[in-house]
Coordinates of C-alpha atoms in Angstrom, one line a residue:
Chain X
M10 CA 0.3 0.0 0.3
S11 CA 1.4 3.6 -0.9
F12 CA 1.7 6.0 1.3
E13 CA -1.0 8.2 -0.2
D14 CA -3.2 5.3 -0.1
R15 CA -2.4 5.1 3.7
L16 CA -3.1 8.6 4.1
R17 CA -6.7 8.3 2.2
G18 CA -7.0 5.1 4.4
S19 CA -6.7 7.2 7.6
M20 CA -9.1 10.1 6.3
Q21 CA -11.6 7.6 5.7
T22 CA -11.5 5.5 9.0
H23 CA -11.6 9.1 11.0
A24 CA -13.8 11.1 9.1
E25 CA -16.2 8.3 9.6
R26 CA -16.0 8.7 13.1
A27 CA -17.3 12.0 13.2
E28 CA -20.6 12.6 14.7
T29 CA -23.5 14.8 13.8
S30 CA -26.3 16.6 16.3
P31 CA -30.1 15.4 15.4
D32 CA -30.6 19.2 16.0
A33 CA -28.2 20.7 13.9
Y34 CA -30.7 22.1 11.2
D35 CA -32.8 23.8 13.7
R36 CA -29.6 25.2 15.4
I37 CA -28.4 26.6 12.0
L38 CA -31.7 28.3 11.4
E39 CA -31.7 29.5 14.7
R40 CA -28.7 31.4 14.0
A41 CA -29.1 32.4 10.7
E42 CA -32.1 34.3 12.4
R43 CA -29.6 35.8 14.8
P44 CA -28.7 39.7 14.2
H45 CA -26.0 40.0 11.6
R46 CA -23.3 41.9 12.5
P47 CA -23.9 41.9 16.1
W48 CA -21.0 44.4 16.8
L49 CA -22.2 47.1 14.3
A50 CA -24.8 48.5 16.0
P51 CA -23.3 49.2 19.2
A52 CA -20.7 50.4 17.4
L53 CA -22.6 52.8 15.5
A54 CA -24.3 53.7 18.7
M55 CA -21.3 55.1 20.1
G56 CA -20.9 57.8 17.5
S57 CA -17.5 56.9 16.4
A58 CA -16.5 55.4 13.5
A59 CA -13.5 54.9 15.3
A60 CA -15.2 52.5 17.5
V61 CA -16.6 50.9 14.5
V62 CA -13.4 50.1 13.0
A63 CA -12.0 49.0 16.4
L64 CA -14.7 46.7 16.7
A65 CA -15.0 45.5 13.3
L66 CA -11.3 44.7 13.5
A67 CA -12.2 42.6 16.6
F68 CA -15.0 40.7 15.3
V69 CA -14.3 40.3 11.8
G70 CA -12.6 36.9 11.7
G71 CA -11.3 34.6 9.5
D72 CA -11.7 34.5 5.8
D73 CA -15.1 32.7 5.1
A74 CA -16.2 33.5 1.8
D75 CA -18.3 36.4 2.4
N76 CA -16.2 38.2 4.6
A77 CA -15.4 41.3 2.9
D78 CA -19.5 41.9 3.3
N79 CA -19.4 41.0 7.0
V80 CA -17.0 44.3 7.5
I81 CA -18.8 47.3 8.0
A82 CA -21.6 49.7 6.5
G83 CA -20.6 52.0 3.6
P84 CA -20.0 55.5 4.6
P85 CA -24.1 56.4 4.0
A86 CA -25.1 54.1 6.4
L87 CA -22.4 55.2 8.9
A88 CA -23.3 58.6 8.8
T89 CA -27.1 58.3 9.1
S90 CA -26.5 56.0 12.1
T91 CA -24.1 58.2 13.8
T92 CA -26.2 61.3 13.6
S93 CA -28.3 59.2 15.8
A94 CA -26.1 57.8 17.9
A95 CA -25.0 60.8 19.4
T96 CA -27.5 60.6 22.1
G97 CA -25.8 58.0 24.4
Q98 CA -27.9 55.5 24.0
S99 CA -26.7 52.2 25.6
P100 CA -24.8 50.0 22.7
A101 CA -25.9 47.0 24.6
A102 CA -29.6 47.9 24.4
A103 CA -29.2 48.7 20.6
D104 CA -28.7 45.0 20.0
E105 CA -30.5 43.4 22.4
G106 CA -31.0 39.8 21.8
S107 CA -27.7 39.1 19.8
S108 CA -25.0 36.5 20.5
V109 CA -22.5 39.4 21.9
D110 CA -22.9 41.2 24.9
L111 CA -21.4 44.3 24.5
A112 CA -20.8 47.2 26.6
A113 CA -19.1 50.4 26.4
T114 CA -18.0 52.9 28.1
N115 CA -16.1 56.5 27.7
V116 CA -19.1 57.3 25.0
A117 CA -18.2 61.0 25.5
G118 CA -20.7 61.7 22.5
D119 CA -18.5 63.7 20.4
G120 CA -16.7 60.9 18.9
M121 CA -13.3 61.4 20.6
H122 CA -13.1 58.6 22.5
A123 CA -14.7 55.1 22.4
E124 CA -13.6 52.1 24.7
C125 CA -15.5 49.2 23.7
R126 CA -15.4 45.9 25.8
A127 CA -17.1 42.9 24.3
H128 CA -18.0 39.4 25.6
P129 CA -18.9 36.9 23.5
T130 CA -21.2 34.8 24.9
E131 CA -21.4 31.4 23.1
G132 CA -20.3 30.0 19.9
P133 CA -16.5 28.8 19.3
E134 CA -15.2 32.2 20.7
A135 CA -17.2 32.1 23.8
D136 CA -14.0 32.2 26.1
W137 CA -12.6 35.1 24.4
V138 CA -13.2 38.3 26.2
L139 CA -11.9 41.2 24.2
R140 CA -11.3 44.9 24.7
A141 CA -10.6 47.1 22.1
E142 CA -10.0 50.8 22.6
M143 CA -9.2 53.5 20.0
A144 CA -9.0 57.4 20.7
R145 CA -8.9 60.0 18.6
R146 CA -6.4 63.2 19.4
A147 CA -8.1 66.1 18.2
E148 CA -4.4 67.9 18.8
S149 CA -3.4 65.7 15.5
G150 CA -6.1 66.1 13.4
E151 CA -7.3 63.1 12.1
R152 CA -4.3 61.0 13.8
F153 CA -5.7 58.0 15.4
E154 CA -4.1 55.4 18.2
F155 CA -5.5 52.5 18.0
A156 CA -4.1 50.5 21.2
V157 CA -4.4 47.5 23.0
P158 CA -5.0 48.1 26.7
G159 CA -3.0 46.4 29.3
E160 CA -5.2 45.6 31.7
G161 CA -8.2 43.6 32.5
D162 CA -8.9 40.1 31.2
L163 CA -7.8 40.8 27.4
E164 CA -6.6 37.3 26.3
L165 CA -6.7 37.5 22.5
V166 CA -7.0 40.1 19.8
P167 CA -8.8 38.3 17.2
T168 CA -7.6 40.2 14.4
D169 CA -6.9 38.2 11.5
F170 CA -5.4 41.2 9.9
L171 CA -4.2 44.5 10.4
V172 CA -4.1 47.5 8.2
V173 CA -1.5 50.0 8.7
G174 CA 0.0 53.0 6.8
D175 CA -0.4 56.2 5.6
L176 CA -3.8 56.3 4.4
A177 CA -3.9 59.8 3.4
R178 CA -1.8 59.2 0.2
G179 CA -5.0 58.8 -2.0
D180 CA -3.7 55.7 -3.1
G181 CA -6.0 53.6 -0.7
L182 CA -4.3 50.8 0.5
A183 CA -0.8 51.4 1.7
E184 CA 0.4 48.3 3.2
V185 CA -1.3 45.4 4.1
C186 CA 0.0 43.2 6.9
T187 CA -1.0 40.2 8.0
R188 CA -3.9 37.7 8.2
T189 CA -1.9 35.6 10.8
Y190 CA -2.1 34.2 14.0
W191 CA -1.3 37.1 16.3
A192 CA -2.4 36.5 20.1
V193 CA -1.7 39.8 21.8
P194 CA -0.7 39.3 25.7
P195 CA -1.9 42.3 27.8
G196 CA -0.1 45.7 27.7
A197 CA 1.1 44.1 24.2
S198 CA 3.5 46.7 23.0
G199 CA 6.7 45.8 21.6
D200 CA 6.4 42.3 22.2
G201 CA 3.4 41.2 20.2
I202 CA 1.6 44.1 18.8
G203 CA 2.3 47.7 19.5
W204 CA 1.5 51.1 18.3
T205 CA 3.6 54.3 19.0
E206 CA 3.1 57.2 17.5
D207 CA 4.2 56.5 13.8
V208 CA 5.5 53.1 14.4
V209 CA 3.8 50.3 14.5
R210 CA 5.9 47.4 15.8
I211 CA 5.1 43.7 15.3
E212 CA 6.5 40.7 16.5
A213 CA 4.5 38.0 15.1
D214 CA 5.1 34.3 16.2
A215 CA 3.5 32.4 13.8
D216 CA 4.0 28.9 12.5
D217 CA 7.8 28.7 13.5
W218 CA 8.7 32.4 11.7
T219 CA 8.8 35.9 13.1
V220 CA 8.7 39.1 11.7
T221 CA 9.8 42.2 13.8
G222 CA 10.2 45.9 13.7
W223 CA 7.5 46.9 10.9
T224 CA 7.4 50.6 10.6
I225 CA 4.9 52.3 8.9
G226 CA 3.0 55.5 8.8
T227 CA 0.1 56.9 10.8
W228 CA -3.5 56.7 10.2
H229 CA -5.6 59.3 8.4
D230 CA -8.5 60.3 7.5
L231 CA -11.5 58.9 9.4
G232 CA -13.1 57.8 6.6
E233 CA -10.3 56.1 4.5
V234 CA -9.8 54.3 7.6
R235 CA -13.2 53.1 7.4
S236 CA -12.8 52.3 3.6
V237 CA -9.4 50.7 3.8
E238 CA -10.4 48.1 6.3
V239 CA -12.9 47.0 3.8
A240 CA -10.2 47.1 1.3
A241 CA -7.8 45.4 3.3
L242 CA -9.8 42.2 3.5
E243 CA -10.6 42.4 0.0
S244 CA -7.0 42.9 -1.1
L245 CA -5.6 40.6 1.3
E246 CA -8.1 38.1 -0.9
T247 CA -7.4 39.2 -4.0
C248 CA -3.6 39.3 -3.5
G249 CA -3.3 36.3 -2.7
Y250 CA -2.3 36.8 1.1
E251 CA -3.6 34.5 3.3
D252 CA -2.3 32.9 6.6
D253 CA 1.5 32.4 6.4
Q254 CA 2.3 33.9 2.9
W255 CA 1.3 37.1 3.7
T256 CA 4.6 38.7 4.1
T257 CA 7.9 38.4 2.0
T258 CA 9.3 35.5 0.3
P259 CA 12.5 34.9 0.0
G260 CA 14.0 38.0 0.9
G261 CA 11.8 40.5 2.5
I262 CA 9.5 42.3 -0.3
V263 CA 6.3 43.7 0.5
T264 CA 7.2 46.3 3.0
T265 CA 8.6 48.5 0.2
H266 CA 5.6 48.5 -1.6
D267 CA 2.6 50.6 -1.5
D268 CA 0.3 50.0 -4.5
P269 CA -2.0 47.0 -4.5
L270 CA -0.9 45.9 -7.8
E271 CA 2.7 46.0 -6.8
I272 CA 1.7 43.4 -3.8
A273 CA -0.3 41.6 -6.3
A274 CA 2.7 41.3 -8.6
M275 CA 4.6 40.2 -6.1
T276 CA 2.6 37.3 -5.2
L277 CA 2.4 36.6 -8.9
V278 CA 6.0 36.6 -9.7
T279 CA 7.4 35.1 -6.3
G280 CA 4.7 32.1 -6.1
G281 CA 2.7 33.1 -3.3
L282 CA 5.6 31.8 -0.8
G283 CA 5.5 32.3 2.7
P284 CA 7.9 33.0 5.5
G285 CA 9.8 29.7 6.1
D286 CA 9.0 28.5 2.7
E287 CA 12.3 27.1 0.6
P288 CA 12.5 29.2 -2.2
A289 CA 10.6 27.6 -5.3
Y290 CA 9.7 28.6 -8.4
G291 CA 12.9 29.3 -9.5
I292 CA 13.5 32.0 -6.7
P293 CA 16.9 31.7 -4.8
A294 CA 17.3 31.9 -1.4
D295 CA 17.7 35.5 0.1
T296 CA 16.7 36.9 -3.2
R297 CA 15.1 40.2 -2.7
V298 CA 13.1 42.1 -5.5
L299 CA 14.6 45.7 -5.9
S300 CA 12.1 47.3 -7.9
V301 CA 8.8 46.8 -9.4
E302 CA 7.7 48.8 -12.6
F303 CA 4.5 49.2 -14.2
H304 CA 4.7 50.8 -17.5
E305 CA 2.4 50.3 -20.8
G306 CA 1.0 46.9 -19.5
V307 CA 4.1 45.5 -18.6
V308 CA 5.4 44.7 -14.8
T309 CA 8.8 44.5 -14.8
V310 CA 10.5 43.3 -11.7
D311 CA 14.1 43.3 -11.0
F312 CA 15.6 40.6 -8.5
S313 CA 18.7 41.1 -6.8
A314 CA 19.7 37.5 -8.1
A315 CA 19.6 35.9 -11.0
V316 CA 16.4 33.7 -11.1
A317 CA 16.3 30.3 -12.6
K318 CA 15.0 29.3 -16.0
T319 CA 11.2 28.8 -14.9
M320 CA 11.5 32.9 -14.6
T321 CA 11.1 33.0 -18.3
T322 CA 13.4 36.2 -19.5
S323 CA 16.9 34.3 -18.9
C324 CA 19.0 34.8 -15.6
D325 CA 19.3 38.3 -15.8
G326 CA 17.3 38.9 -12.9
S327 CA 14.4 40.4 -14.7
Y328 CA 11.0 39.1 -15.2
K329 CA 8.1 40.3 -17.4
V330 CA 4.6 39.5 -17.7
R331 CA 2.5 41.8 -19.9
L332 CA -0.6 43.2 -17.6
I333 CA -3.8 42.6 -20.0
E334 CA -6.1 44.0 -17.2
R335 CA -6.1 46.0 -14.2
T336 CA -9.2 47.0 -12.4
F337 CA -9.6 49.1 -9.3
L338 CA -13.2 48.4 -8.0
N339 CA -15.5 50.4 -5.7
Q340 CA -13.2 53.6 -6.0
P341 CA -13.0 55.8 -3.9
G342 CA -11.5 54.2 -1.0
V343 CA -11.7 50.7 -1.4
R344 CA -9.3 49.5 -3.4
T345 CA -10.2 45.9 -4.9
V346 CA -7.6 45.0 -7.4
R347 CA -8.0 42.8 -10.1
I348 CA -5.3 42.1 -12.5
L349 CA -4.9 39.9 -15.6
V350 CA -1.5 39.0 -16.5
D351 CA -0.3 36.9 -19.0
G352 CA 3.0 35.4 -19.4
D353 CA 5.1 32.6 -18.0
V354 CA 3.8 32.5 -14.2
P355 CA 6.4 30.8 -12.2
G356 CA 5.8 27.4 -11.5
D357 CA 2.5 27.7 -13.2
A358 CA 2.7 28.3 -16.9
D359 CA -0.6 27.3 -18.3
G360 CA -1.9 30.7 -19.4
P361 CA -3.1 33.8 -18.2
H362 CA -4.1 34.1 -14.5
L363 CA -6.3 36.5 -12.8
I364 CA -5.7 37.6 -9.5
G365 CA -9.0 38.7 -7.6
Chain S
M2 CA -31.7 15.0 10.5
G3 CA -34.2 15.5 13.5
G4 CA -36.1 18.7 14.0
V5 CA -35.8 20.2 10.8
T6 CA -38.8 23.2 10.5
A7 CA -37.2 24.4 7.3
E8 CA -40.9 25.9 6.5
R9 CA -40.7 28.4 9.4
H10 CA -37.1 29.5 8.7
R11 CA -36.2 28.7 5.1
P12 CA -34.3 31.3 2.8
E13 CA -36.7 33.4 0.8
S14 CA -35.2 32.2 -2.2
G15 CA -33.8 28.8 -1.1
T16 CA -37.0 27.0 -0.3
D17 CA -36.2 23.6 -0.3
A18 CA -32.7 23.7 -2.2
F19 CA -31.4 24.8 1.2
V20 CA -32.8 21.9 3.0
D21 CA -31.6 19.4 0.1
L22 CA -28.4 21.4 0.7
Y23 CA -28.8 20.2 4.6
R24 CA -29.5 16.5 3.9
E25 CA -26.7 16.0 1.3
R26 CA -23.7 18.2 2.5
Y27 CA -24.3 18.6 6.4
E28 CA -22.9 15.2 7.4
P29 CA -20.0 15.1 4.7
M30 CA -18.9 18.7 5.5
V31 CA -18.7 17.9 9.0
R32 CA -16.6 14.9 8.4
L33 CA -14.6 17.4 6.4
A34 CA -14.2 19.6 9.0
Y35 CA -13.2 17.1 11.4
L36 CA -10.1 16.1 9.5
M37 CA -9.1 19.5 9.2
T38 CA -9.6 20.3 13.3
G39 CA -9.3 16.7 14.7
S40 CA -12.1 18.1 17.0
N41 CA -15.8 16.9 16.6
E42 CA -17.2 19.6 18.4
A43 CA -15.5 22.2 16.4
A44 CA -16.3 20.3 13.1
E45 CA -20.0 20.8 14.0
E46 CA -19.7 24.1 15.1
L47 CA -17.9 25.2 12.2
V48 CA -20.3 23.6 9.9
Q49 CA -22.8 25.2 11.2
E50 CA -21.5 28.5 11.1
A51 CA -20.9 27.6 7.2
F52 CA -24.3 26.9 6.8
V53 CA -25.7 30.0 8.2
K54 CA -23.4 32.1 5.7
V55 CA -24.6 30.0 3.0
H56 CA -28.2 30.8 4.3
R57 CA -27.7 34.3 4.5
N58 CA -25.9 34.5 1.4
W59 CA -28.1 32.5 -0.5
D60 CA -28.8 34.6 -3.5
R61 CA -25.2 35.4 -4.0
A62 CA -24.1 31.7 -3.6
H63 CA -24.8 30.6 -7.3
T64 CA -23.1 27.1 -6.5
P65 CA -24.1 26.8 -2.8
A66 CA -22.3 23.4 -2.6
A67 CA -18.8 24.9 -3.5
Y68 CA -19.7 28.0 -1.6
L69 CA -20.5 25.7 1.7
R70 CA -17.3 24.0 1.0
T71 CA -15.2 27.2 0.8
A72 CA -16.8 28.6 3.8
V73 CA -16.3 25.1 5.8
V74 CA -12.3 25.6 4.8
N75 CA -12.0 28.9 5.5
L76 CA -13.6 28.6 8.9
C77 CA -11.5 25.7 9.9
R78 CA -8.5 27.6 8.8
S79 CA -9.6 30.2 11.1
W80 CA -10.0 28.0 14.1
H81 CA -6.7 26.9 13.4
R82 CA -5.7 30.7 13.3
R83 CA -7.4 31.6 16.6
R84 CA -6.0 28.3 18.6
F85 CA -2.5 29.2 17.1
L86 CA -0.9 30.0 20.5
D87 CA -3.0 28.1 22.6
R88 CA -1.3 25.2 22.0
D89 CA -1.9 23.5 25.5
R90 CA -5.5 23.8 24.6
R91 CA -5.2 22.4 21.3
A92 CA -2.8 19.6 22.4
R93 CA -5.5 18.8 25.2
I94 CA -8.2 18.8 22.2
G95 CA -6.1 16.2 20.2
R96 CA -5.8 13.6 23.4
Q97 CA -9.3 14.0 24.2
E98 CA -10.4 13.1 20.6
A99 CA -8.0 10.4 20.4
Q100 CA -8.9 8.7 23.4
G101 CA -10.7 5.5 22.6
L102 CA -9.5 5.1 19.1
E103 CA -6.6 3.0 18.1
A104 CA -3.1 4.5 17.7
D105 CA -2.9 6.0 14.1
E106 CA 0.5 7.6 13.2
M107 CA -0.8 8.9 10.3
W108 CA -3.8 10.9 11.9
D109 CA -1.3 12.3 14.5
A110 CA 1.1 13.2 11.8
L111 CA -1.9 14.9 9.8
A112 CA -2.6 17.1 13.3
E113 CA 1.2 18.6 13.2
L114 CA 1.0 19.7 9.7
R115 CA 0.3 23.5 9.3
P116 CA -3.5 24.2 8.5
R117 CA -3.1 25.1 5.1
Q118 CA -1.3 21.9 4.2
R119 CA -3.2 20.2 6.0
A120 CA -6.3 21.5 4.2
A121 CA -4.9 20.9 1.0
L122 CA -4.0 17.4 1.7
V123 CA -8.1 16.5 3.0
L124 CA -9.0 18.3 0.3
K125 CA -7.5 16.0 -2.4
F126 CA -7.0 12.7 -0.6
Y127 CA -10.3 12.5 1.3
E128 CA -12.5 14.8 -1.0
G129 CA -10.8 14.1 -3.9
L130 CA -10.8 17.3 -5.4
S131 CA -8.8 18.2 -8.7
E132 CA -6.1 21.1 -8.1
A133 CA -8.2 23.8 -9.7
E134 CA -11.1 23.2 -7.2
I135 CA -8.4 22.6 -4.2
A136 CA -7.1 26.1 -5.5
E137 CA -10.6 27.4 -5.5
A138 CA -11.7 26.5 -2.2
L139 CA -8.4 27.5 -0.5
G140 CA -8.1 30.7 -2.8
V141 CA -4.9 30.1 -4.1
R142 CA -3.5 29.5 -7.4
P143 CA -3.1 26.0 -8.7
G144 CA 0.5 26.1 -8.4
T145 CA 0.1 26.7 -4.9
V146 CA -1.5 23.8 -4.4
K147 CA 0.8 21.8 -5.9
S148 CA 3.5 22.9 -3.8
L149 CA 1.0 22.8 -0.4
V150 CA 0.2 19.1 -1.5
H151 CA 4.3 18.0 -2.4
R152 CA 5.2 19.7 0.9
G153 CA 3.0 18.4 3.1
L154 CA 3.2 14.8 1.7
E155 CA 7.0 15.5 2.7
Q156 CA 6.5 16.7 6.1
L157 CA 3.8 13.8 6.7
R158 CA 6.5 11.2 5.8
K159 CA 8.9 12.9 7.9
L160 CA 6.6 12.7 10.6
V161 CA 5.6 9.6 10.2
E162 CA 9.1 7.7 10.0
R163 CA 10.2 9.6 12.8

């Protein structure tokens, strides 16, 4: 019996041991009828889009099929809701009956400060206690500081992603980091994840790799923050970032790029390798991408080292694909990127590839 | 399937189709999720959540079965993600689930793979999906699937022979 057959047999044996509950269907329907986005109404009730972002970051976990839709209502809905939210209505009351018990304090009604504490009471996250805090600094204009407080019973910040970067540049998504496995201890700063002024520092221990010292810009513009949070999810999906493949390939690439298309291209040309993966698709270890250019429909990537034959155009460190289509959807703010390229994609040379 | 009360709650646009989907796919999806998580409790929970997502997005799910499978796969991976650093707990779950079962080094080794590798192997060797189908379910390119399967098998061999 081959190894693969043994594997099949083992899977089959164990799969047959899985048991199902007789009332599963009713439970599904019961859950389907619960309020969708339970965090949204309380967040809106706080009168702070920052709170919305905080709670969205907190509650939107995973990369389910409709994640992008799970995030946040668009700007018009938000504007409408925040108008009525300044009354100081109890956020918890705004969502009675939800599976999430939410309470909020420090809601001044001016949208300047918001502190949210959430206690999911059932479901797989029932043991989570989350506290997210976001404060708006009037003296610094539209700067926001999103911090993990160092007290209480915070055990896990279930953000599957983090959007960081200078959002005022107008190019939407400046940098997207993660979709990873961070667990943030109470008081995390420096260890785990922390925001200080203009610097985001991350130490993420995930699947045997560690990333440290990412330095990125500030958060600007409330509206952009709101939008980009959506963009992040979609861009993560469309760019192929997921789980352990979000950062660099051999060498450290992503941090230098500020355009989703470039990020997508990076994923494309590097084959979506993840940290710790062995080099593949003809890219030697420690190879760095020196530059990425888009000109007349051609993506040109210069590598610091010669790449192998699978990278098509010889071993001069240059690789080109022809960009057939580049579409930004949902502008402004949301920067869903779809690109269609043609060329010999490393390791997968079976024709044009649509990312997204 | 006890206690079905679809007449009361079924999706407006789904009607009997959602019930049919449940009848046909619930148990297979629980098995799939079990292989991906190693926890029967989590498997049921996640599959139910996946059905909820299908229910809510019925109009957008042009192929509900595929949508459901993708949701299950993604939820399982998210489940692993959330528990990444809670290794003791994960190990505890594994031990609990293993009690009463005969030793199976392949199963134990599978549990040690990275979630994405594990998912790729389960989809290939249990579900019997093509690389294109696995790529769609995982949201990666087919080339990445090849890499995941290859490295997953390689890692699995090392673990089993250890």
